[in-house]
Coordinates of C-alpha atoms in Angstrom, one line a residue:
Chain A
I1 CA 15.8 11.7 18.3
L2 CA 15.9 8.6 20.4
N3 CA 18.9 7.8 22.5
V4 CA 19.8 4.1 21.8
E5 CA 22.9 2.8 23.5
Q6 CA 24.7 -0.5 22.9
S7 CA 27.4 -1.9 25.0
P8 CA 30.1 -2.9 24.7
Q9 CA 31.2 -1.2 21.4
S10 CA 33.4 -4.1 20.6
L11 CA 34.2 -7.4 22.0
H12 CA 36.9 -10.0 21.4
V13 CA 36.2 -13.6 22.6
Q14 CA 37.7 -17.0 22.1
E15 CA 35.8 -19.7 20.2
G16 CA 33.5 -21.5 22.7
D17 CA 33.1 -18.5 25.0
S18 CA 29.6 -17.4 25.8
T19 CA 28.9 -13.7 25.6
N20 CA 26.2 -11.1 25.9
F21 CA 25.5 -7.5 24.8
T22 CA 23.2 -4.8 26.1
C23 CA 20.8 -2.4 24.3
S24 CA 19.2 0.4 26.2
F25 CA 16.4 2.5 24.8
P26 CA 13.6 4.9 25.8
S27 CA 10.7 3.0 27.2
S28 CA 8.0 5.5 26.2
N29 CA 5.9 4.9 23.0
F30 CA 7.4 1.5 22.6
Y31 CA 6.2 -0.7 19.6
A32 CA 9.0 -3.2 19.1
L33 CA 12.7 -3.9 19.5
H34 CA 14.6 -5.3 16.5
W35 CA 18.0 -7.1 16.6
Y36 CA 20.1 -7.4 13.4
R37 CA 23.4 -9.1 12.6
W38 CA 25.6 -7.4 10.0
E39 CA 28.5 -9.3 8.6
T40 CA 31.1 -7.5 6.6
A41 CA 30.2 -7.2 2.9
K42 CA 26.7 -8.5 3.5
S43 CA 23.3 -7.1 4.3
P44 CA 22.1 -6.6 7.8
E45 CA 20.0 -9.7 8.7
A46 CA 17.1 -9.7 11.2
L47 CA 17.6 -11.9 14.2
F48 CA 14.6 -11.0 16.3
V49 CA 11.6 -8.7 16.5
M50 CA 10.4 -8.5 20.1
T51 CA 7.2 -6.7 21.2
L52 CA 6.2 -7.9 24.7
N53 CA 7.7 -7.1 28.0
G54 CA 9.4 -10.2 29.3
D55 CA 9.7 -11.6 25.7
E56 CA 12.4 -14.2 25.3
K57 CA 13.4 -15.4 21.8
K58 CA 15.9 -18.0 20.7
K59 CA 17.5 -18.9 17.3
G60 CA 20.0 -21.7 17.6
R61 CA 22.8 -20.5 20.0
I62 CA 21.5 -16.9 20.1
S63 CA 18.8 -15.7 22.4
A64 CA 17.4 -12.3 23.5
T65 CA 15.3 -10.9 26.3
L66 CA 13.3 -7.7 26.5
N67 CA 12.3 -5.4 29.3
T68 CA 10.1 -2.7 28.0
K69 CA 9.4 -1.1 31.4
E70 CA 13.0 -0.2 32.0
G71 CA 14.0 0.0 28.4
Y72 CA 16.7 -2.7 27.8
S73 CA 17.3 -5.8 25.9
Y74 CA 20.1 -8.4 26.2
L75 CA 21.4 -10.6 23.4
Y76 CA 23.2 -13.8 24.4
I77 CA 25.4 -16.0 22.3
K78 CA 26.2 -19.4 23.7
G79 CA 29.5 -21.1 22.7
S80 CA 30.6 -18.4 20.2
Q81 CA 31.9 -19.6 16.8
P82 CA 34.1 -17.7 14.3
E83 CA 31.1 -17.3 12.0
D84 CA 29.3 -15.3 14.8
S85 CA 31.8 -12.5 14.1
A86 CA 29.7 -9.5 13.0
T87 CA 28.3 -6.3 14.2
Y88 CA 25.1 -6.7 16.2
L89 CA 22.6 -3.8 16.0
C90 CA 19.6 -3.2 18.0
A91 CA 16.8 -0.8 16.9
P92 CA 13.7 0.1 18.9
N93 CA 10.6 1.1 16.9
N94 CA 9.1 3.9 19.0
A95 CA 7.6 6.0 16.3
G96 CA 5.4 3.6 14.3
N97 CA 7.5 3.1 11.2
M98 CA 11.0 4.1 12.0
L99 CA 13.8 2.1 13.5
T100 CA 16.4 4.0 15.5
F101 CA 19.6 2.1 15.5
G102 CA 22.2 1.9 18.2
G103 CA 25.9 2.2 17.4
G104 CA 26.2 -1.6 17.4
T105 CA 28.4 -4.1 19.2
R106 CA 31.2 -5.5 17.0
L107 CA 32.0 -9.1 18.0
M108 CA 35.1 -10.8 16.9
V109 CA 35.5 -14.5 17.7
K110 CA 39.0 -16.0 17.6
P111 CA 39.4 -19.6 16.6
Chain B
G1 CA 15.4 -11.5 -7.1
A2 CA 14.5 -12.8 -3.7
G3 CA 16.1 -10.0 -1.7
V4 CA 16.5 -6.2 -1.7
S5 CA 18.9 -5.1 -4.4
Q6 CA 20.8 -1.9 -4.4
S7 CA 22.9 -0.4 -7.2
P8 CA 25.6 0.7 -7.6
R9 CA 27.4 -1.2 -4.8
Y10 CA 30.2 1.5 -4.9
K11 CA 30.2 5.0 -6.1
V12 CA 33.0 7.5 -6.2
A13 CA 31.8 11.1 -6.9
K14 CA 33.7 14.3 -7.2
R15 CA 32.6 17.0 -4.9
G16 CA 29.7 18.9 -6.5
Q17 CA 28.6 16.0 -8.6
D18 CA 25.0 14.7 -8.5
V19 CA 24.4 11.0 -7.7
A20 CA 21.5 8.6 -7.9
L21 CA 21.2 5.5 -5.8
R22 CA 18.8 2.8 -6.7
C23 CA 16.8 0.3 -4.5
D24 CA 14.8 -2.6 -5.7
P25 CA 12.8 -3.8 -2.7
I26 CA 11.3 -7.3 -2.3
S27 CA 8.3 -7.6 -4.6
G28 CA 5.0 -6.7 -2.9
H29 CA 6.7 -5.0 0.1
V30 CA 4.7 -2.0 1.0
S31 CA 7.2 -0.2 3.2
L32 CA 10.6 1.1 2.0
F33 CA 13.2 2.8 4.1
W34 CA 16.5 4.6 3.4
Y35 CA 19.3 4.8 6.0
Q36 CA 22.7 6.4 6.0
Q37 CA 25.5 4.8 7.9
A38 CA 28.7 6.8 8.6
L39 CA 31.9 5.0 9.5
G40 CA 31.8 3.6 13.0
Q41 CA 28.2 4.5 13.6
G42 CA 24.8 2.8 13.4
P43 CA 22.5 3.4 10.5
E44 CA 20.5 6.6 10.7
F45 CA 17.0 7.0 9.3
L46 CA 16.6 9.2 6.2
T47 CA 13.2 8.6 4.8
Y48 CA 10.2 6.2 4.6
F49 CA 7.7 5.3 1.9
Q50 CA 4.5 3.5 2.1
N51 CA 3.8 2.4 -1.4
E52 CA 4.4 5.6 -3.5
A53 CA 3.7 8.0 -0.6
Q54 CA 6.7 9.4 1.2
L55 CA 5.3 9.5 4.7
D56 CA 8.4 10.6 6.6
K57 CA 11.4 12.5 5.3
S58 CA 12.5 14.0 8.6
G59 CA 15.9 12.3 8.4
L60 CA 17.1 13.8 5.1
P61 CA 20.0 16.0 6.2
S62 CA 19.5 18.8 3.7
D63 CA 17.5 19.9 0.7
R64 CA 20.3 18.4 -1.5
F65 CA 18.8 15.0 -0.6
F66 CA 15.7 13.8 -2.5
A67 CA 14.0 10.4 -2.6
E68 CA 11.2 9.1 -4.8
R69 CA 9.3 5.9 -5.3
P70 CA 6.9 6.8 -8.1
E71 CA 5.2 3.5 -8.8
G72 CA 5.4 2.1 -5.3
S73 CA 8.3 -0.4 -6.1
V74 CA 11.7 0.8 -7.1
S75 CA 13.1 3.8 -5.2
T76 CA 15.8 6.3 -6.0
L77 CA 17.8 8.4 -3.5
K78 CA 19.3 11.4 -5.2
I79 CA 22.0 13.6 -3.8
Q80 CA 22.7 16.9 -5.5
R81 CA 26.0 18.8 -5.3
T82 CA 27.7 16.1 -3.2
Q83 CA 29.9 17.1 -0.3
Q84 CA 32.5 15.1 1.5
E85 CA 30.3 14.7 4.5
D86 CA 27.9 12.8 2.3
S87 CA 30.4 9.9 2.2
A88 CA 28.7 7.0 3.8
V89 CA 27.0 3.6 3.2
Y90 CA 23.4 4.1 2.1
L91 CA 21.1 1.3 3.0
C92 CA 17.7 0.5 1.7
A93 CA 15.3 -1.8 3.5
S94 CA 11.8 -3.0 2.7
S95 CA 9.1 -4.6 4.9
S96 CA 5.8 -6.3 4.1
T97 CA 3.9 -4.1 6.5
G98 CA 4.9 -1.7 9.3
L99 CA 7.8 -2.4 11.7
S100 CA 5.8 -2.8 14.9
N101 CA 6.0 -6.6 14.5
T102 CA 7.7 -7.3 11.1
E103 CA 11.3 -7.4 10.3
A104 CA 12.9 -5.2 7.7
F105 CA 15.0 -6.8 4.9
F106 CA 18.1 -4.8 3.9
G107 CA 20.1 -4.5 0.8
Q108 CA 23.9 -4.7 0.8
G109 CA 24.1 -0.9 0.6
T110 CA 25.8 1.6 -1.7
R111 CA 29.1 2.9 -0.4
L112 CA 29.4 6.5 -1.6
T113 CA 32.8 8.2 -1.4
V114 CA 33.0 11.9 -2.3
V115 CA 36.4 13.1 -3.2

């Protein structure tokens, strides 16, 4: 069983604040690192699939970086908006076809 | 439909009852996954199908849990003699290929409550 840790567990920010979360995972047998956003009453939605050490990906105000050698990824949100409120899940793929999810970071953005 | 569909959305079962949860993946998706999410935790892997073949069932918590995908499309997760600890959200996901470079598409989940 992989040990995937996300921090912080929860985060309250004001609208307009920028924020970031951390995902740490075992660096051995690494295939890919997935980030998902899960809004209440909806399906988890993929944000990024990252495979290469040093990868940086961006989608609008959200970006992510990946360090496979030390086993961590950062997710950044610039200028948070209330619609960014969700649980953000990271999941490394270290075993071919299985994602091991962290506990998630629950973000709440206050207007 | 365009996405992964799960039914029912909510299920209340009496302890000891058998339940069946259905997943309709995106058409043509080879890979199908079941996850269990307990309150306050991240989803935990249950089982994985490639077409109709169940290639990994290492996450199934007990022999009361059984999953099938007989024709390589729709999948059913069956839980026999439900217990209170089975209460969770059961998520299904599908992917066009493997997960090494392809995202998984999730359904909305089935929330199972065992009373």
